[in-house]
PDB file of C-alpha atoms in Angstrom:
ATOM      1  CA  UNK A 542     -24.700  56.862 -31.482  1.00 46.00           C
ATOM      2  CA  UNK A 543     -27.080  55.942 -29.160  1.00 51.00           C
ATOM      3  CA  UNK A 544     -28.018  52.501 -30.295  1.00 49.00           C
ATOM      4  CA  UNK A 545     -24.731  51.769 -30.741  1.00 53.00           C
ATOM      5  CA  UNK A 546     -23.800  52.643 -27.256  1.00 57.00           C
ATOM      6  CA  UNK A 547     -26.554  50.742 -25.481  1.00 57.00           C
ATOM      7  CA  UNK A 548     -25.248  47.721 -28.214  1.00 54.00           C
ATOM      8  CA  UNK A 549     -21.654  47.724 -26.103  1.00 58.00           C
ATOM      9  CA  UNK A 550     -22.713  49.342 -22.582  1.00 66.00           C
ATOM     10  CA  UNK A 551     -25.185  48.526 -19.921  1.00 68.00           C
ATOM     11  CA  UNK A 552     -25.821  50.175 -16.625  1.00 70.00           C
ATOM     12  CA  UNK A 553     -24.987  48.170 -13.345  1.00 72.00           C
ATOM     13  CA  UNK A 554     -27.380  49.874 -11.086  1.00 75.00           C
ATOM     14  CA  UNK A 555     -25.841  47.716  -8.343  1.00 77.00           C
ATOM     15  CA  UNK A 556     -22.302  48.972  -8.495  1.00 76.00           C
ATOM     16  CA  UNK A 557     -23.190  52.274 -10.454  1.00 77.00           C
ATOM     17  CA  UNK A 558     -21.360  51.774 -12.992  1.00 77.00           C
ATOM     18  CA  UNK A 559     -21.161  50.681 -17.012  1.00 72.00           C
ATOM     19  CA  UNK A 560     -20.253  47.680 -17.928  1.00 72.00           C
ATOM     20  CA  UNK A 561     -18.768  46.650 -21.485  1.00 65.00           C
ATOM     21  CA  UNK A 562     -21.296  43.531 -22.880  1.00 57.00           C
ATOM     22  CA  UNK A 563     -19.029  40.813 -23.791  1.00 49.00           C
ATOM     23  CA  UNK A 564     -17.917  40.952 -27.441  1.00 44.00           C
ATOM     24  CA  UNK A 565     -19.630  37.325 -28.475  1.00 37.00           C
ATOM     25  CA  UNK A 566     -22.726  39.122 -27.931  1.00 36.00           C
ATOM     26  CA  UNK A 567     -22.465  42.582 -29.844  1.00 38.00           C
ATOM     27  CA  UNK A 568     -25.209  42.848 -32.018  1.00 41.00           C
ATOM     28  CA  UNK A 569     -24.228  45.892 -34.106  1.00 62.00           C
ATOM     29  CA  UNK A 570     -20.142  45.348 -35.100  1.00 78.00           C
ATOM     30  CA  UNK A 571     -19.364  46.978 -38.034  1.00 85.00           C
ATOM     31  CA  UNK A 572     -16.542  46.798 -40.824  1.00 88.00           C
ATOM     32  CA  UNK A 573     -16.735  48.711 -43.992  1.00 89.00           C
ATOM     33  CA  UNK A 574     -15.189  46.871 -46.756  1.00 88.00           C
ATOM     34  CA  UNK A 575     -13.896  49.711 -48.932  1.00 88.00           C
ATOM     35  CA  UNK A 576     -14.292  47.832 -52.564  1.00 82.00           C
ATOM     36  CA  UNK A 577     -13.341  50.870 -54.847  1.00 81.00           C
ATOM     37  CA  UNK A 578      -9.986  50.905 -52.943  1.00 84.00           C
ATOM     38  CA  UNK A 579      -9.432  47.613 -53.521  1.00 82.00           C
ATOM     39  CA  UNK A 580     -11.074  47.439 -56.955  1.00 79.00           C
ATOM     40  CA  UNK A 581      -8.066  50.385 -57.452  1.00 79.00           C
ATOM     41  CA  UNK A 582      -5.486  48.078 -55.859  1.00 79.00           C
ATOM     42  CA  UNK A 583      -6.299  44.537 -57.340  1.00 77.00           C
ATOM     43  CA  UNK A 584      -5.629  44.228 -61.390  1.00 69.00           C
ATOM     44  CA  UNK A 585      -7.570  41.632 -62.290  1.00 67.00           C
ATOM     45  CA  UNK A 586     -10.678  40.654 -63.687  1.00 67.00           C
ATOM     46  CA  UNK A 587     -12.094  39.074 -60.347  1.00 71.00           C
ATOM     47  CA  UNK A 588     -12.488  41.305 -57.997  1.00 74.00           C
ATOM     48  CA  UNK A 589     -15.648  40.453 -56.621  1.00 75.00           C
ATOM     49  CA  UNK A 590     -13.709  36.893 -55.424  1.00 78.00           C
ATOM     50  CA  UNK A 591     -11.151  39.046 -53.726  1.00 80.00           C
ATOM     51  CA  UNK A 592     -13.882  41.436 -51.584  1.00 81.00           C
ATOM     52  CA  UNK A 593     -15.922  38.072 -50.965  1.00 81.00           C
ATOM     53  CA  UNK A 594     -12.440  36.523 -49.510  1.00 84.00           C
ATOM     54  CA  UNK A 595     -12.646  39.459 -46.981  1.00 85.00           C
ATOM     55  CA  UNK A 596     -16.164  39.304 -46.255  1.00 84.00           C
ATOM     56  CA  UNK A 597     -15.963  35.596 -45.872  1.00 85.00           C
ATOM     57  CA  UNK A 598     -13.520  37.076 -42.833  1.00 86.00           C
ATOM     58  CA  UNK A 599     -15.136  39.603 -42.032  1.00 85.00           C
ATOM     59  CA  UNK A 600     -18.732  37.292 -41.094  1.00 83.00           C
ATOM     60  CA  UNK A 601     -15.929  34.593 -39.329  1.00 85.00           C
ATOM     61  CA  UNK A 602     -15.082  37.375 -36.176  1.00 83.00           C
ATOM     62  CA  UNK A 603     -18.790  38.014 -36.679  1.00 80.00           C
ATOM     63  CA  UNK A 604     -18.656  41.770 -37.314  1.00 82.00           C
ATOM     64  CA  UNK A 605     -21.907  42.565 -39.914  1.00 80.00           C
ATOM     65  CA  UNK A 606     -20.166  43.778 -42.875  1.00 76.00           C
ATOM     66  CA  UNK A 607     -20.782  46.495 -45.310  1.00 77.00           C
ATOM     67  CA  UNK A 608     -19.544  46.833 -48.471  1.00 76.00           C
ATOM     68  CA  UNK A 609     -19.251  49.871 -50.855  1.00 73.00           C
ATOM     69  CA  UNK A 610     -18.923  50.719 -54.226  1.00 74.00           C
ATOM     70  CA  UNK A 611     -18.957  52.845 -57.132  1.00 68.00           C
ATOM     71  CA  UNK A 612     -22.518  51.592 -58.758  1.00 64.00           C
ATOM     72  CA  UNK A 613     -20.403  51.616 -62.239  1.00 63.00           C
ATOM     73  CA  UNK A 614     -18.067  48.816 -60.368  1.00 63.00           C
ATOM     74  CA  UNK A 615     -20.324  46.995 -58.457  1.00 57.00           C
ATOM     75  CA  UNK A 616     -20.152  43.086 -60.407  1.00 55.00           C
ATOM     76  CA  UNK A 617     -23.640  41.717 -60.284  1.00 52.00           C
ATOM     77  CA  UNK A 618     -22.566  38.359 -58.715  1.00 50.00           C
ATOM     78  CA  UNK A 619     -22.280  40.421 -55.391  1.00 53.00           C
ATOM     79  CA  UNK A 620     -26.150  40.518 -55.363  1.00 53.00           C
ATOM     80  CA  UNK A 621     -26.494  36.560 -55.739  1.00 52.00           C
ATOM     81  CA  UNK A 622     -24.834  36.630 -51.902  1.00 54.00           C
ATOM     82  CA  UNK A 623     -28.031  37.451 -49.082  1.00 54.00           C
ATOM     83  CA  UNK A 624     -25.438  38.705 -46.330  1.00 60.00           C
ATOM     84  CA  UNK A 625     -24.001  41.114 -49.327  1.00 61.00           C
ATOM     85  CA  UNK A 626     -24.929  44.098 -47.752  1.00 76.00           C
ATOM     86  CA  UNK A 627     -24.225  46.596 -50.926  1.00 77.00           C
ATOM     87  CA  UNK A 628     -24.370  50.163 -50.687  1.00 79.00           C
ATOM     88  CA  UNK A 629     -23.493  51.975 -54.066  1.00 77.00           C
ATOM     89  CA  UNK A 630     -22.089  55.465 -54.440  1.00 81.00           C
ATOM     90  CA  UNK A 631     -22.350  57.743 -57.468  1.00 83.00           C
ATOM     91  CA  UNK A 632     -18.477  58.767 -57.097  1.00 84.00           C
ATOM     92  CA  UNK A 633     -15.814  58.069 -54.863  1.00 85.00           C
ATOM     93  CA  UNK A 634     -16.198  60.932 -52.631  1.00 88.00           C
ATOM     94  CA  UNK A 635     -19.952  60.084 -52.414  1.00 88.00           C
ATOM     95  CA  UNK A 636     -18.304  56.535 -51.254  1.00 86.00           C
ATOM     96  CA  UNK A 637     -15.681  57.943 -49.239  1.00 89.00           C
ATOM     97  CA  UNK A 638     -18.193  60.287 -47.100  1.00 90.00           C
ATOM     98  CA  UNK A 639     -20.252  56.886 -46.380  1.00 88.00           C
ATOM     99  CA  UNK A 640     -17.600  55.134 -45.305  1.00 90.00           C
ATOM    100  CA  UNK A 641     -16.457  58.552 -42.920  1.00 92.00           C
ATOM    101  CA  UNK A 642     -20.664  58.372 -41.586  1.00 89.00           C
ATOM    102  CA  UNK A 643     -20.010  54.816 -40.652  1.00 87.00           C
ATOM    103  CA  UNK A 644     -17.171  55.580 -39.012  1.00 89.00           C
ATOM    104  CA  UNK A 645     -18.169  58.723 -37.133  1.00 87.00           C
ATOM    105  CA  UNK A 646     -21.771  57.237 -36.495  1.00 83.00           C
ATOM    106  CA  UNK A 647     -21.506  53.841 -35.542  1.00 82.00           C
ATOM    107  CA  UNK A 648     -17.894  53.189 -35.195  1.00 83.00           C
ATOM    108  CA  UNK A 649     -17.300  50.970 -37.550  1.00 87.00           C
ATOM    109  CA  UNK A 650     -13.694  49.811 -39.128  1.00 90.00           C
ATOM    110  CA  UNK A 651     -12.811  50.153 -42.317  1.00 92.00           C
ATOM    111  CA  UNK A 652     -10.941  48.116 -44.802  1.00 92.00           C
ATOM    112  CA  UNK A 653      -9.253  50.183 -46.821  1.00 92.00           C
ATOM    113  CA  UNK A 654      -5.611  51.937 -47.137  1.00 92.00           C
ATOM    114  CA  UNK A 655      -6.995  55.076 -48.397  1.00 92.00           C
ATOM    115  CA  UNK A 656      -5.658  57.951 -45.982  1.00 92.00           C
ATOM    116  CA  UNK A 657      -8.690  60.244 -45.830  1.00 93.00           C
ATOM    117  CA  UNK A 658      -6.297  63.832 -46.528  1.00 94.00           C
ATOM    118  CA  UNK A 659      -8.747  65.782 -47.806  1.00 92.00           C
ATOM    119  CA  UNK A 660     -11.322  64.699 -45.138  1.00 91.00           C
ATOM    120  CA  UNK A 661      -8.682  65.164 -42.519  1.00 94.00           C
ATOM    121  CA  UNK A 662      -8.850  69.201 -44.042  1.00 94.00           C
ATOM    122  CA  UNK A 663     -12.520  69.981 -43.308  1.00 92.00           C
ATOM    123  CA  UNK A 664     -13.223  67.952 -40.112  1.00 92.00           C
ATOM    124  CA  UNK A 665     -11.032  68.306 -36.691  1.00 93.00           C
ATOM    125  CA  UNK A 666     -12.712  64.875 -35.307  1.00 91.00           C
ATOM    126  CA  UNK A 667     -11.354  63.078 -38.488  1.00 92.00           C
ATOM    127  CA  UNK A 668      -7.737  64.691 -38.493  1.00 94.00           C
ATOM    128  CA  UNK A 669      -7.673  63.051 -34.661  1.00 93.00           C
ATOM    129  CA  UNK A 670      -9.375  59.853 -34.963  1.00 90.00           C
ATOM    130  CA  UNK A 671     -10.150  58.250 -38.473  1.00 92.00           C
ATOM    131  CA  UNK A 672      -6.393  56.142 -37.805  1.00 91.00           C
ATOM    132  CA  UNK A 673      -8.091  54.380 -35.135  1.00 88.00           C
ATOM    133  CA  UNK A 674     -11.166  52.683 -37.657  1.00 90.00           C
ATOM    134  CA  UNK A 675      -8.731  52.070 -40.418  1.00 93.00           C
ATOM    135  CA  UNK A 676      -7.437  48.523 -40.968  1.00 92.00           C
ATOM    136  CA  UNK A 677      -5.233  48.650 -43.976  1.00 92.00           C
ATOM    137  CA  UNK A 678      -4.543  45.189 -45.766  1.00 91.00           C
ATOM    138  CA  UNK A 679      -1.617  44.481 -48.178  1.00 89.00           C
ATOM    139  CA  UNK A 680      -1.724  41.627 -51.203  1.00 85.00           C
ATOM    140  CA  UNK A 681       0.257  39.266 -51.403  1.00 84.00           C
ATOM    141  CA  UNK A 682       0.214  36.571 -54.456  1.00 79.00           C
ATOM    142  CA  UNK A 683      -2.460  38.200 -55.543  1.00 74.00           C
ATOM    143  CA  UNK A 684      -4.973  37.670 -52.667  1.00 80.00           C
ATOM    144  CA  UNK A 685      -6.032  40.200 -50.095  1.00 85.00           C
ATOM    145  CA  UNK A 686      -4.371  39.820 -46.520  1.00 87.00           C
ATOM    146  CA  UNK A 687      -5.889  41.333 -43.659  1.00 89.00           C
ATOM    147  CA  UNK A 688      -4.606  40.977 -40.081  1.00 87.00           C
ATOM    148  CA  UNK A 689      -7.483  39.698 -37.794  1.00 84.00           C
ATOM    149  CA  UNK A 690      -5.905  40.606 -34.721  1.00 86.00           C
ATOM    150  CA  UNK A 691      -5.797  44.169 -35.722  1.00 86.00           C
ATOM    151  CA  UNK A 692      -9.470  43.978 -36.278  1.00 84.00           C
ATOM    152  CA  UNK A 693     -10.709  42.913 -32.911  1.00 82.00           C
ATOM    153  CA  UNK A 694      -7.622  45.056 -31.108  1.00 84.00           C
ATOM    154  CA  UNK A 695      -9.021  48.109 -32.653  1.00 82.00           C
ATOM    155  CA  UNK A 696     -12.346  47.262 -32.025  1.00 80.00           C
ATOM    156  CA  UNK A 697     -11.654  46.568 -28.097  1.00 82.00           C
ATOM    157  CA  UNK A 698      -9.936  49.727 -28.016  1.00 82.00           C
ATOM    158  CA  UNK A 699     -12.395  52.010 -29.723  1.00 76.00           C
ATOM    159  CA  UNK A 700     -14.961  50.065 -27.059  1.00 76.00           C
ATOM    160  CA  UNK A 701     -12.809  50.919 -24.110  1.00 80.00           C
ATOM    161  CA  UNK A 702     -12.316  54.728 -25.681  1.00 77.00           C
ATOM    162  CA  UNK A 703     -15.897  55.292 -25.780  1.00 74.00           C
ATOM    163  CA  UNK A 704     -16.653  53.684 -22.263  1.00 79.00           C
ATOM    164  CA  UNK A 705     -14.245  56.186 -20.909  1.00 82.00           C
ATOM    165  CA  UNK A 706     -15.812  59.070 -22.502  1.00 78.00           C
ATOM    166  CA  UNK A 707     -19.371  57.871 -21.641  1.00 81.00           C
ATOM    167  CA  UNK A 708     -17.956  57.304 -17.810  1.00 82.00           C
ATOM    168  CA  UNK A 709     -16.852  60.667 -17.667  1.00 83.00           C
ATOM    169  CA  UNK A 710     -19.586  62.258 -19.299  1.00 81.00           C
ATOM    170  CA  UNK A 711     -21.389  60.649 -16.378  1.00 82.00           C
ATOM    171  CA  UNK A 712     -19.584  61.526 -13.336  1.00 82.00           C
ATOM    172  CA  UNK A 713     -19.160  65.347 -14.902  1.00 83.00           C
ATOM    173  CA  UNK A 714     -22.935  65.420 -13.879  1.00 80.00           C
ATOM    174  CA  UNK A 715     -23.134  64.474 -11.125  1.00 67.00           C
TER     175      UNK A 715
END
């Protein structure tokens, strides 16, 4: 969490206060493109062109983008990409708890419309918060649709939720 935090936050020693760093400069912004979701969602042969649509999208807002995948699904044209960051899983739930780490440890979004019930069972934190790092898409004419707006408004307001807990922390000790 930590280099995360000092990613978003510095300290005005002046004022004694944080300060949120302005978004154009956020180094560490992630979204998790959930591609065994959509591989489950899309029925044709070209998937790969559908996820690269949304990480074309993704890399536009500048958020770093992260995309994962059963390794028996992954296409090997998403390797010929260099900002194709890849990370294979050997089953969906192996997929599904990366996507929950990314969430829970850096704060990233997600792409996906999966619903996260069973993970909602075993952890408290995720039965409260996971609806606030999920950006569901629909398709329409065949093509992926994802609402950009949603993306940076969650993003400012998982920023602003974690500047308030970090601000309280803070004045709790002193």
């Amino acid at each position: 969490h930590n280099e995360f935090i000092s990613s978003i936050l510095k300290y005005n020693l002046d004022n004694g206060v944080f300060e949120k760093t302005p978004s154009t400069i956020f180094s560490k912004r992630y979204v998790v493109i959930d591609g065994i979701n959509i591989a489950q969602n899309i029925k044709d042969n070209d998937i790969f062109s559908h996820i690269k649509s949304v990480m074309d999208m993704i890399k536009e807002l500048g958020f770093e983008k992260i995309v994962i995948m059963e390794k028996s699904e992954v296409p090997s044209v998403i390797y010929r990409y260099d900002d194709a960051n890849v990370k294979e899983a050997n089953s969906k739930e192996e997929a599904y708890d990366l996507i929950i780490n990314y969430i829970k440890g850096l704060g990233a979004l997600a792409i996906t419309n999966e619903t996260f019930d069973e993970w909602k069972q075993k952890d408290k934190w995720i039965a409260r918060n996971v609806h606030k790092y999920i950006v569901n898409y629909t398709i329409k004419n065949g093509s992926i649709e994802v609402d950009k707006k949603i993306i940076k408004d969650l993003f400012e307001e998982m920023i602003e939720d974690r500047v308030s807990i970090i601000k309280n922390k803070v004045l709790s000790q002193s």
